[in-house]
Amino acid sequence: PPSLWGVPNVLVITSDQHNKAVLGCAGDAHVRTPNLDALAARGTRFDAAYTNNPICMPARATLATGRYGHTMGTVDNGSPYVGDEADSWGRRLGEQGFQVPTFGKLHFDPEGDSGYDERLPLHAKRGYVGAVSGWARGHVSPSDVLKNQVLLADIGEFEYTAYDQYTARSAAAWLSEEASRDHPWAAYVSFAYPHYPFLVPQQFVAGTTPGDIPLPSQWAQDQWPDHHELNWRRESMGLRDGLTEQQLRQMRWIYYGMVGFLDHQVGVVLDALEASGMAEDTIVIYSSDHGDMLGEKGMIMKSLMYESSAGVPLIVAGPDVGEDVALTTPVSLADVYPTVIDGVGGEFTEADGELPGTSLLVVARDEPDPDRVVFSEYHGPLSIGASFMIRSGRWKYVDYCDDRSAPQLFDLESDPGEEADLGTSADHAAIRAALDRELRTILDPEAVDREIRSAQWEQLQHAGGLERIRPRGPAPMALGGYSVPSEEIMEIVRAGLLERPDQLHRTK
């Protein structure tokens, strides 16, 4: 058995766009997440966990490589991970003889080589308008495309629903039939939910109504924070007049059901792990690439440094990991790479010495360190200049590379809802200065912003320039900025689901 090696297996499970607060074990009594709650009960929950870039592709590149996006050129949804920017933990372990399969959404470059054994992956869609418009920062006309996603929130199914079910079953089958019993392995299972479109099968909202779901902080227009960057983004997303209470409640109701659907699929995988007899020898990591604002402060989707967007759920359970523990030590997705290598007893290389992260197994065993520094950056759609975040202790500092956007500072101990922005408070100037110095030990914000914006503008010209993204009439209601599996993949998915119809509506 794996335990004879003195090290366990590692199973990494991720979702897409999971707001860290919408989780039963995080204190939300309105969402149904029995499987993730049970995982947290037998493991450690990191309550100060962050993405290193609150948008899909660069966040996934960091999760795979342990490196910050600006060091690799993976900074937006037009620059997915190819494989040669830096080694993934899949490549590192695959070269050492470990099984490293992946199941589900990777969002890497479809023409690259990630180093993993990829099983029917969902990859980035090349050249889609959402990626191209991300290169034209500050030059994009307002659009109601993202707002329309909220207006379409309803009971229903689409490609992601079937794809995630297939992903769960494929991973479960591998655990039952292919996973090594005599050598540690590292597997990656990645779900597309609860990323919009906001659609969910009826069974996951049964017994609830939109009125049961609470409204978020500062959702009403007269409560919105007045900040240039936020105002720009609301305008860009067609949210100048906000959402009505009914629209917001409907969207959040569906989203809560989507998180329940996700939890259901996680349960399929964890049940298979238990049935395989390897659960006691497997470290399980659950997280997400970023969160979703869900109407908080008049904002939707991701790409901001608020807790709802840049914060992520993160649970680690398994051998020698504390049970039913909640840690306040700040951590990030950059810590996943060293955790996986450490967990299976793999060998680090000299290049790995440059990694900014630390194994979460070490963090969990050490004394809590609330002053540990974590970093996040954003260079993508809806922004003007770059934004950079530093979290250390009770403080979160956000620096904007735009002269019209003041820095932000939040005291998360006294203001967990981030309603009191201390970014221009004279009494907190010294704290901002100290955190800004910390940021500049990681990178030169202005220089990195100039370099990335110049590269993005060049990419935009190659893609057809501003003409490529200029609106030509009203956008279709269903148009969104997301990738779906090809029809070729969906044919395999549908056939695969029909092989086990009895499991289609599995209940916990």
Short mmCIF file of C-alpha atoms in Angstrom, two decimals:
data_model
loop_
_atom_site.label_atom_id
_atom_site.label_comp_id
_atom_site.label_asym_id
_atom_site.label_seq_id
_atom_site.Cartn_x
_atom_site.Cartn_y
_atom_site.Cartn_z
CA PRO A 1 0.00 0.00 0.00
CA PRO A 2 1.10 3.61 -0.53
CA SER A 3 1.59 4.08 3.22
CA LEU A 4 4.58 1.74 3.06
CA TRP A 5 6.41 4.40 1.11
CA GLY A 6 5.98 6.75 4.03
CA VAL A 7 4.11 9.22 1.79
CA PRO A 8 0.52 9.36 0.56
CA ASN A 9 -1.15 10.07 -2.74
CA VAL A 10 -2.47 13.55 -3.57
CA LEU A 11 -5.87 14.29 -5.09
CA VAL A 12 -6.34 17.93 -6.17
CA ILE A 13 -9.95 18.98 -6.83
CA THR A 14 -10.80 22.43 -8.12
CA SER A 15 -13.87 24.31 -9.26
CA ASP A 16 -14.30 27.49 -11.29
CA GLN A 17 -15.53 30.75 -9.76
CA HIS A 18 -16.50 29.52 -6.27
CA ASN A 19 -17.14 32.38 -3.84
CA LYS A 20 -15.37 31.19 -0.69
CA ALA A 21 -18.19 32.34 1.60
CA VAL A 22 -20.81 30.21 -0.19
CA LEU A 23 -19.85 27.06 1.67
CA GLY A 24 -21.54 25.40 4.60
CA CYS A 25 -18.31 24.88 6.56
CA ALA A 26 -17.50 28.58 6.05
CA GLY A 27 -20.70 29.49 7.90
CA ASP A 28 -23.27 29.83 5.13
CA ALA A 29 -26.38 27.97 6.26
CA HIS A 30 -28.21 28.59 2.96
CA VAL A 31 -26.03 26.44 0.71
CA ARG A 32 -25.98 22.64 0.58
CA THR A 33 -22.37 21.40 0.56
CA PRO A 34 -22.35 18.20 2.64
CA ASN A 35 -19.35 16.68 0.85
CA LEU A 36 -17.08 19.68 1.13
CA ASP A 37 -18.25 20.21 4.71
CA ALA A 38 -17.33 16.62 5.54
CA LEU A 39 -13.93 17.10 3.90
CA ALA A 40 -13.31 20.19 6.04
CA ALA A 41 -14.43 18.31 9.18
CA ARG A 42 -11.66 15.77 8.67
CA GLY A 43 -9.09 18.34 7.53
CA THR A 44 -7.85 21.91 7.70
CA ARG A 45 -9.67 24.89 6.20
CA PHE A 46 -7.50 27.86 5.21
CA ASP A 47 -9.71 30.88 5.79
CA ALA A 48 -7.25 33.41 4.34
CA ALA A 49 -6.63 31.74 0.98
CA TYR A 50 -6.26 33.72 -2.25
CA THR A 51 -5.89 33.33 -5.96
CA ASN A 52 -2.77 34.93 -7.41
CA ASN A 53 -4.79 36.33 -10.30
CA PRO A 54 -8.62 36.62 -10.10
CA ILE A 55 -9.34 35.35 -13.61
CA CYS A 56 -9.36 31.82 -14.99
CA MET A 57 -6.33 31.14 -17.19
CA PRO A 58 -3.51 32.85 -15.29
CA ALA A 59 -4.84 31.51 -11.99
CA ARG A 60 -4.72 27.97 -13.37
CA ALA A 61 -1.20 28.55 -14.70
CA THR A 62 -0.04 29.50 -11.21
CA LEU A 63 -1.81 26.52 -9.65
CA ALA A 64 0.02 24.25 -12.12
CA THR A 65 3.47 25.83 -11.88
CA GLY A 66 3.63 27.58 -8.51
CA ARG A 67 4.83 30.76 -10.23
CA TYR A 68 3.26 34.20 -10.50
CA GLY A 69 1.71 35.03 -13.86
CA HIS A 70 3.84 38.10 -14.61
CA THR A 71 7.01 35.96 -14.42
CA MET A 72 5.67 33.63 -17.12
CA GLY A 73 3.66 35.92 -19.38
CA THR A 74 0.40 34.19 -18.41
CA VAL A 75 -1.46 37.29 -17.31
CA ASP A 76 -4.91 37.27 -18.92
CA ASN A 77 -7.43 35.04 -20.66
CA GLY A 78 -5.62 35.56 -23.94
CA SER A 79 -2.42 33.97 -22.64
CA PRO A 80 -3.19 30.45 -21.36
CA TYR A 81 -0.49 28.16 -20.00
CA VAL A 82 1.35 26.44 -22.87
CA GLY A 83 3.76 24.29 -20.89
CA ASP A 84 7.15 25.72 -21.74
CA GLU A 85 6.88 28.85 -19.54
CA ALA A 86 7.69 26.75 -16.46
CA ASP A 87 7.25 23.11 -15.49
CA SER A 88 3.92 22.06 -14.01
CA TRP A 89 3.82 19.73 -11.03
CA GLY A 90 2.41 17.21 -13.50
CA ARG A 91 5.57 17.35 -15.59
CA ARG A 92 7.85 17.34 -12.57
CA LEU A 93 6.22 14.23 -11.11
CA GLY A 94 5.57 12.52 -14.45
CA GLU A 95 9.29 12.61 -15.18
CA GLN A 96 9.84 10.90 -11.83
CA GLY A 97 7.52 8.02 -12.67
CA PHE A 98 4.34 9.11 -10.87
CA GLN A 99 0.85 8.79 -12.35
CA VAL A 100 -0.40 12.35 -13.00
CA PRO A 101 -3.81 12.16 -14.72
CA THR A 102 -6.17 15.10 -15.07
CA PHE A 103 -9.94 15.01 -15.50
CA GLY A 104 -11.99 18.01 -16.57
CA LYS A 105 -11.36 21.70 -17.16
CA LEU A 106 -7.72 22.77 -17.47
CA HIS A 107 -8.04 25.96 -19.56
CA PHE A 108 -4.50 25.56 -20.88
CA ASP A 109 -3.37 26.19 -24.46
CA PRO A 110 -4.87 23.37 -26.58
CA GLU A 111 -1.68 23.18 -28.66
CA GLY A 112 0.70 23.05 -25.70
CA ASP A 113 2.15 20.25 -23.61
CA SER A 114 1.26 20.65 -19.94
CA GLY A 115 3.15 17.56 -18.77
CA TYR A 116 0.00 15.94 -17.38
CA ASP A 117 -1.78 12.83 -18.62
CA GLU A 118 -4.86 14.74 -19.79
CA ARG A 119 -8.18 12.88 -19.97
CA LEU A 120 -10.73 14.67 -22.19
CA PRO A 121 -9.74 18.18 -21.04
CA LEU A 122 -11.58 21.45 -21.60
CA HIS A 123 -8.94 23.85 -22.87
CA ALA A 124 -8.81 27.53 -23.71
CA LYS A 125 -10.62 28.71 -26.80
CA ARG A 126 -8.18 30.60 -28.99
CA GLY A 127 -8.96 34.15 -30.06
CA TYR A 128 -12.44 34.50 -28.55
CA VAL A 129 -13.71 38.05 -28.11
CA GLY A 130 -13.42 37.99 -24.32
CA ALA A 131 -9.69 37.36 -24.58
CA VAL A 132 -9.10 39.88 -27.34
CA SER A 133 -11.05 42.62 -25.55
CA GLY A 134 -8.89 41.99 -22.49
CA TRP A 135 -5.92 43.29 -24.47
CA ALA A 136 -7.72 46.58 -25.22
CA ARG A 137 -7.91 47.70 -21.60
CA GLY A 138 -9.34 51.18 -21.25
CA HIS A 139 -10.51 51.19 -24.89
CA VAL A 140 -13.50 48.85 -24.71
CA SER A 141 -17.01 50.21 -25.23
CA PRO A 142 -19.55 49.43 -22.49
CA SER A 143 -21.36 46.14 -23.02
CA ASP A 144 -24.26 44.42 -21.32
CA VAL A 145 -22.90 40.94 -22.14
CA LEU A 146 -22.01 40.06 -18.54
CA LYS A 147 -25.11 41.70 -17.08
CA ASN A 148 -27.18 39.60 -19.46
CA GLN A 149 -25.72 36.47 -17.87
CA VAL A 150 -27.40 37.54 -14.62
CA LEU A 151 -30.70 38.23 -16.35
CA LEU A 152 -30.69 34.71 -17.82
CA ALA A 153 -30.24 32.93 -14.46
CA ASP A 154 -32.74 30.06 -14.39
CA ILE A 155 -33.40 26.36 -13.91
CA GLY A 156 -31.76 24.42 -16.72
CA GLU A 157 -28.75 22.54 -18.02
CA PHE A 158 -26.04 23.12 -20.62
CA GLU A 159 -22.67 21.68 -21.65
CA TYR A 160 -20.98 22.23 -18.29
CA THR A 161 -23.66 20.21 -16.49
CA ALA A 162 -22.98 17.07 -18.49
CA TYR A 163 -19.24 17.69 -18.70
CA ASP A 164 -18.85 17.97 -14.92
CA GLN A 165 -20.86 14.78 -14.39
CA TYR A 166 -18.63 13.00 -16.88
CA THR A 167 -15.53 14.45 -15.18
CA ALA A 168 -16.64 13.11 -11.80
CA ARG A 169 -17.41 9.66 -13.18
CA SER A 170 -14.18 9.47 -15.15
CA ALA A 171 -12.14 10.33 -12.07
CA ALA A 172 -14.14 7.83 -10.01
CA ALA A 173 -13.51 5.10 -12.58
CA TRP A 174 -9.78 5.84 -12.60
CA LEU A 175 -9.62 5.62 -8.81
CA SER A 176 -11.41 2.29 -8.95
CA GLU A 177 -9.58 0.73 -11.88
CA GLU A 178 -6.31 2.46 -12.78
CA ALA A 179 -4.85 4.24 -9.74
CA SER A 180 -1.68 2.55 -8.52
CA ARG A 181 -1.90 0.63 -5.26
CA ASP A 182 1.87 0.23 -4.92
CA HIS A 183 3.23 3.70 -5.68
CA PRO A 184 1.95 7.21 -4.79
CA TRP A 185 0.13 9.18 -7.46
CA ALA A 186 -1.04 12.77 -7.95
CA ALA A 187 -4.36 13.28 -9.74
CA TYR A 188 -6.15 16.49 -10.69
CA VAL A 189 -9.95 16.73 -11.01
CA SER A 190 -11.25 20.09 -12.22
CA PHE A 191 -14.91 21.10 -12.51
CA ALA A 192 -16.40 23.93 -14.60
CA TYR A 193 -19.14 24.78 -12.09
CA PRO A 194 -20.16 27.18 -10.58
CA HIS A 195 -18.91 29.36 -13.45
CA TYR A 196 -21.74 31.06 -15.31
CA PRO A 197 -24.02 30.70 -17.33
CA PHE A 198 -26.27 30.71 -14.27
CA LEU A 199 -28.16 27.47 -14.93
CA VAL A 200 -28.71 24.51 -12.62
CA PRO A 201 -30.87 21.36 -12.60
CA GLN A 202 -34.07 21.69 -10.59
CA GLN A 203 -33.08 19.15 -7.93
CA PHE A 204 -30.32 21.42 -6.59
CA VAL A 205 -32.68 24.27 -5.72
CA ALA A 206 -35.62 22.08 -4.68
CA GLY A 207 -37.25 23.29 -1.48
CA THR A 208 -35.78 26.79 -1.69
CA THR A 209 -36.82 30.10 -3.26
CA PRO A 210 -34.88 33.20 -4.35
CA GLY A 211 -36.15 34.94 -1.23
CA ASP A 212 -34.31 32.44 0.96
CA ILE A 213 -30.89 33.60 -0.24
CA PRO A 214 -29.40 36.61 1.57
CA LEU A 215 -28.36 39.75 -0.26
CA PRO A 216 -24.66 40.70 -0.29
CA SER A 217 -22.85 43.60 1.32
CA GLN A 218 -23.37 47.05 -0.26
CA TRP A 219 -25.50 45.69 -3.10
CA ALA A 220 -27.81 48.72 -3.31
CA GLN A 221 -26.72 51.64 -5.48
CA ASP A 222 -26.73 54.16 -2.64
CA GLN A 223 -24.23 51.94 -0.77
CA TRP A 224 -21.72 51.45 -3.58
CA PRO A 225 -18.13 52.50 -2.85
CA ASP A 226 -17.14 55.48 -4.99
CA HIS A 227 -13.84 54.46 -6.57
CA HIS A 228 -12.70 55.20 -10.12
CA GLU A 229 -11.72 51.61 -10.97
CA LEU A 230 -15.01 50.20 -9.62
CA ASN A 231 -17.05 52.87 -11.36
CA TRP A 232 -15.28 52.13 -14.66
CA ARG A 233 -15.97 48.42 -14.37
CA ARG A 234 -19.65 48.86 -13.53
CA GLU A 235 -20.00 51.11 -16.57
CA SER A 236 -18.13 48.60 -18.75
CA MET A 237 -20.41 45.74 -17.65
CA GLY A 238 -23.65 47.62 -18.20
CA LEU A 239 -24.22 47.95 -14.46
CA ARG A 240 -24.45 51.73 -14.20
CA ASP A 241 -27.98 51.39 -12.80
CA GLY A 242 -27.23 48.19 -10.92
CA LEU A 243 -29.47 45.16 -10.57
CA THR A 244 -32.91 45.04 -9.03
CA GLU A 245 -33.37 43.11 -5.83
CA GLN A 246 -35.40 40.51 -7.72
CA GLN A 247 -32.71 40.06 -10.39
CA LEU A 248 -29.99 39.74 -7.78
CA ARG A 249 -31.90 37.26 -5.64
CA GLN A 250 -32.69 35.11 -8.69
CA MET A 251 -29.03 34.99 -9.77
CA ARG A 252 -27.78 34.20 -6.27
CA TRP A 253 -30.44 31.50 -5.81
CA ILE A 254 -29.29 29.76 -8.98
CA TYR A 255 -25.62 30.21 -8.02
CA TYR A 256 -26.23 28.60 -4.63
CA GLY A 257 -27.79 25.66 -6.47
CA MET A 258 -24.77 25.51 -8.77
CA VAL A 259 -22.47 25.23 -5.77
CA GLY A 260 -24.69 22.39 -4.56
CA PHE A 261 -24.32 20.72 -7.96
CA LEU A 262 -20.54 21.09 -7.70
CA ASP A 263 -20.52 19.60 -4.21
CA HIS A 264 -22.51 16.66 -5.53
CA GLN A 265 -19.82 15.91 -8.14
CA VAL A 266 -17.08 16.25 -5.52
CA GLY A 267 -19.00 13.62 -3.54
CA VAL A 268 -18.92 11.20 -6.48
CA VAL A 269 -15.11 11.45 -6.54
CA LEU A 270 -14.62 11.24 -2.77
CA ASP A 271 -16.98 8.26 -2.51
CA ALA A 272 -14.92 6.47 -5.16
CA LEU A 273 -11.73 7.28 -3.27
CA GLU A 274 -13.23 5.81 -0.11
CA ALA A 275 -14.44 2.70 -1.94
CA SER A 276 -10.97 2.20 -3.43
CA GLY A 277 -9.47 1.71 0.01
CA MET A 278 -6.95 4.52 -0.56
CA ALA A 279 -8.67 7.34 1.33
CA GLU A 280 -6.50 6.96 4.42
CA ASP A 281 -3.40 7.21 2.25
CA THR A 282 -4.49 10.22 0.19
CA ILE A 283 -4.16 13.94 0.79
CA VAL A 284 -7.15 15.76 -0.72
CA ILE A 285 -6.91 19.43 -1.68
CA TYR A 286 -9.99 21.42 -2.68
CA SER A 287 -9.89 24.99 -4.02
CA SER A 288 -11.06 27.23 -6.88
CA ASP A 289 -9.36 29.47 -9.42
CA HIS A 290 -11.11 32.61 -8.06
CA GLY A 291 -14.43 33.73 -6.63
CA ASP A 292 -17.47 35.73 -7.81
CA MET A 293 -18.69 39.08 -6.47
CA LEU A 294 -22.35 37.97 -6.80
CA GLY A 295 -23.67 41.53 -6.65
CA GLU A 296 -21.57 42.72 -3.73
CA LYS A 297 -20.76 46.43 -4.01
CA GLY A 298 -22.70 46.54 -7.27
CA MET A 299 -20.23 44.15 -8.95
CA ILE A 300 -20.57 40.73 -10.55
CA MET A 301 -18.11 38.06 -11.70
CA LYS A 302 -14.39 38.21 -10.77
CA SER A 303 -11.28 40.35 -11.49
CA LEU A 304 -11.30 42.42 -8.29
CA MET A 305 -9.21 42.12 -5.13
CA TYR A 306 -12.17 41.96 -2.76
CA GLU A 307 -12.51 38.79 -0.68
CA SER A 308 -15.46 37.58 -2.76
CA SER A 309 -13.36 37.68 -5.94
CA ALA A 310 -9.70 37.21 -4.96
CA GLY A 311 -10.43 34.99 -1.99
CA VAL A 312 -10.81 31.25 -2.64
CA PRO A 313 -12.02 28.28 -0.59
CA LEU A 314 -9.11 26.01 0.34
CA ILE A 315 -9.39 22.73 2.26
CA VAL A 316 -6.65 20.16 2.84
CA ALA A 317 -7.40 16.77 4.42
CA GLY A 318 -5.45 13.56 4.79
CA PRO A 319 -2.72 11.82 6.78
CA ASP A 320 -1.12 14.02 9.47
CA VAL A 321 -3.33 17.01 8.57
CA GLY A 322 -5.20 18.51 11.51
CA GLU A 323 -8.91 17.65 11.67
CA ASP A 324 -11.65 20.26 11.88
CA VAL A 325 -9.10 23.09 11.99
CA ALA A 326 -9.56 26.60 10.61
CA LEU A 327 -6.29 28.46 9.98
CA THR A 328 -5.87 32.22 9.53
CA THR A 329 -2.38 32.00 8.02
CA PRO A 330 -2.59 33.66 4.57
CA VAL A 331 -1.93 31.20 1.71
CA SER A 332 -2.46 31.19 -2.05
CA LEU A 333 -2.71 28.97 -5.11
CA ALA A 334 1.07 29.35 -5.51
CA ASP A 335 1.35 27.03 -2.49
CA VAL A 336 -0.34 24.11 -4.30
CA TYR A 337 2.69 23.14 -6.44
CA PRO A 338 5.05 22.57 -3.48
CA THR A 339 2.22 20.86 -1.58
CA VAL A 340 1.71 18.24 -4.29
CA ILE A 341 5.43 17.53 -4.70
CA ASP A 342 5.87 17.37 -0.94
CA GLY A 343 2.75 15.24 -0.47
CA VAL A 344 3.78 12.36 -2.72
CA GLY A 345 7.44 12.50 -1.74
CA GLY A 346 8.59 13.78 -5.12
CA GLU A 347 11.92 15.46 -5.72
CA PHE A 348 12.24 19.22 -6.10
CA THR A 349 14.73 20.52 -8.66
CA GLU A 350 17.07 23.48 -8.45
CA ALA A 351 14.55 25.56 -10.44
CA ASP A 352 11.93 24.89 -7.76
CA GLY A 353 14.06 26.83 -5.30
CA GLU A 354 12.78 30.03 -6.94
CA LEU A 355 9.14 29.26 -6.13
CA PRO A 356 7.38 31.80 -3.90
CA GLY A 357 5.10 29.24 -2.23
CA THR A 358 5.39 26.79 0.65
CA SER A 359 3.84 23.37 1.07
CA LEU A 360 0.46 23.70 2.76
CA LEU A 361 1.36 20.59 4.75
CA VAL A 362 4.19 22.58 6.30
CA VAL A 363 1.98 25.63 6.83
CA ALA A 364 -0.65 23.47 8.53
CA ARG A 365 1.93 21.88 10.86
CA ASP A 366 3.65 25.14 11.79
CA GLU A 367 2.37 27.66 14.29
CA PRO A 368 -0.23 29.99 12.75
CA ASP A 369 1.42 32.94 11.01
CA PRO A 370 -1.19 35.61 10.33
CA ASP A 371 1.56 37.98 9.11
CA ARG A 372 2.61 35.72 6.23
CA VAL A 373 2.49 37.72 2.97
CA VAL A 374 0.52 36.62 -0.09
CA PHE A 375 0.34 38.38 -3.44
CA SER A 376 -2.19 38.72 -6.24
CA GLU A 377 -2.21 40.64 -9.53
CA TYR A 378 -4.67 41.48 -12.30
CA HIS A 379 -4.03 42.60 -15.89
CA GLY A 380 -7.20 41.50 -17.65
CA PRO A 381 -10.57 42.58 -19.05
CA LEU A 382 -12.49 45.55 -17.60
CA SER A 383 -9.37 47.06 -16.00
CA ILE A 384 -7.48 50.17 -17.02
CA GLY A 385 -4.12 49.66 -15.36
CA ALA A 386 -2.89 46.70 -13.40
CA SER A 387 -3.96 46.06 -9.83
CA PHE A 388 -1.74 44.38 -7.23
CA MET A 389 -2.76 43.05 -3.83
CA ILE A 390 -0.78 42.30 -0.68
CA ARG A 391 -2.39 40.48 2.25
CA SER A 392 -0.49 40.40 5.52
CA GLY A 393 -1.96 40.04 8.99
CA ARG A 394 -5.17 41.99 9.37
CA TRP A 395 -4.36 44.23 6.39
CA LYS A 396 -5.13 44.02 2.71
CA TYR A 397 -3.53 46.60 0.45
CA VAL A 398 -4.46 47.12 -3.24
CA ASP A 399 -2.36 49.26 -5.55
CA TYR A 400 -3.74 50.44 -8.92
CA CYS A 401 -1.50 51.49 -11.81
CA ASP A 402 -3.92 54.24 -12.77
CA ASP A 403 -3.48 57.79 -11.47
CA ARG A 404 -7.26 58.21 -11.12
CA SER A 405 -7.69 55.14 -8.91
CA ALA A 406 -6.62 55.59 -5.31
CA PRO A 407 -5.03 52.67 -3.47
CA GLN A 408 -7.28 50.67 -1.18
CA LEU A 409 -6.60 49.44 2.34
CA PHE A 410 -8.89 47.24 4.44
CA ASP A 411 -8.64 46.10 8.03
CA LEU A 412 -10.08 42.61 7.66
CA GLU A 413 -10.11 42.04 11.40
CA SER A 414 -12.49 44.89 12.21
CA ASP A 415 -14.06 45.14 8.74
CA PRO A 416 -14.38 41.64 7.20
CA GLY A 417 -16.99 42.95 4.73
CA GLU A 418 -14.50 45.50 3.33
CA GLU A 419 -16.93 48.37 3.67
CA ALA A 420 -14.50 50.91 5.17
CA ASP A 421 -11.79 51.73 2.62
CA LEU A 422 -8.75 53.25 4.37
CA GLY A 423 -6.89 53.85 1.13
CA THR A 424 -6.77 57.62 1.59
CA SER A 425 -6.89 57.75 5.39
CA ALA A 426 -4.11 59.97 6.76
CA ASP A 427 -4.07 57.90 9.96
CA HIS A 428 -3.11 54.79 7.96
CA ALA A 429 -0.45 56.28 5.69
CA ALA A 430 2.38 54.44 7.46
CA ILE A 431 0.63 51.08 7.07
CA ARG A 432 0.06 51.70 3.37
CA ALA A 433 3.69 52.68 2.92
CA ALA A 434 4.91 49.52 4.66
CA LEU A 435 2.69 47.30 2.54
CA ASP A 436 3.72 49.13 -0.62
CA ARG A 437 7.37 48.44 0.24
CA GLU A 438 6.43 44.78 0.68
CA LEU A 439 4.80 44.77 -2.74
CA ARG A 440 7.95 46.20 -4.30
CA THR A 441 10.06 43.35 -2.95
CA ILE A 442 8.04 41.11 -5.30
CA LEU A 443 7.98 43.29 -8.42
CA ASP A 444 8.15 46.84 -9.78
CA PRO A 445 4.41 47.53 -10.26
CA GLU A 446 4.74 50.36 -12.76
CA ALA A 447 7.38 48.62 -14.87
CA VAL A 448 5.44 45.34 -15.00
CA ASP A 449 2.23 47.18 -15.89
CA ARG A 450 3.94 49.05 -18.76
CA GLU A 451 5.53 45.87 -20.09
CA ILE A 452 2.32 43.85 -20.00
CA ARG A 453 0.13 46.57 -21.49
CA SER A 454 2.61 47.05 -24.32
CA ALA A 455 2.61 43.32 -25.07
CA GLN A 456 -1.20 43.19 -24.91
CA TRP A 457 -1.54 46.12 -27.32
CA GLU A 458 0.81 44.38 -29.75
CA GLN A 459 -1.25 41.18 -29.47
CA LEU A 460 -4.40 43.18 -30.12
CA GLN A 461 -2.97 44.61 -33.34
CA HIS A 462 -2.10 41.11 -34.56
CA ALA A 463 -5.68 40.04 -33.75
CA GLY A 464 -7.24 42.80 -35.84
CA GLY A 465 -7.10 45.83 -33.54
CA LEU A 466 -9.98 47.68 -31.93
CA GLU A 467 -12.17 47.02 -34.98
CA ARG A 468 -12.20 43.34 -33.98
CA ILE A 469 -14.01 44.06 -30.72
CA ARG A 470 -16.21 47.02 -31.68
CA PRO A 471 -19.88 46.17 -31.06
CA ARG A 472 -21.99 45.69 -34.15
CA GLY A 473 -25.53 46.02 -32.89
CA PRO A 474 -26.93 44.73 -29.58
CA ALA A 475 -25.16 41.71 -28.14
CA PRO A 476 -27.22 38.50 -28.10
CA MET A 477 -28.63 37.82 -24.64
CA ALA A 478 -26.85 34.47 -24.35
CA LEU A 479 -23.43 35.70 -25.45
CA GLY A 480 -20.82 35.16 -22.74
CA GLY A 481 -17.09 35.03 -22.21
CA TYR A 482 -16.66 31.36 -21.48
CA SER A 483 -15.28 28.27 -23.21
CA VAL A 484 -17.38 25.15 -23.70
CA PRO A 485 -16.21 21.69 -24.78
CA SER A 486 -16.24 21.00 -28.49
CA GLU A 487 -19.08 19.00 -30.01
CA GLU A 488 -16.62 16.15 -30.52
CA ILE A 489 -15.94 16.05 -26.78
CA MET A 490 -19.62 16.45 -25.93
CA GLU A 491 -20.50 13.39 -28.02
CA ILE A 492 -18.09 11.35 -25.88
CA VAL A 493 -19.51 12.91 -22.72
CA ARG A 494 -23.11 12.11 -23.61
CA ALA A 495 -22.24 8.55 -24.55
CA GLY A 496 -20.27 8.14 -21.33
CA LEU A 497 -23.15 9.36 -19.18
CA LEU A 498 -25.52 6.89 -20.79
CA GLU A 499 -23.24 4.04 -19.76
CA ARG A 500 -24.27 4.50 -16.14
CA PRO A 501 -27.74 6.10 -16.15
CA ASP A 502 -28.37 4.89 -12.61
CA GLN A 503 -25.71 7.30 -11.35
CA LEU A 504 -26.95 10.35 -13.22
CA HIS A 505 -29.01 11.61 -10.31
CA ARG A 506 -26.95 10.22 -7.43
CA THR A 507 -27.96 11.68 -4.08
CA LYS A 508 -25.87 11.85 -0.94
#
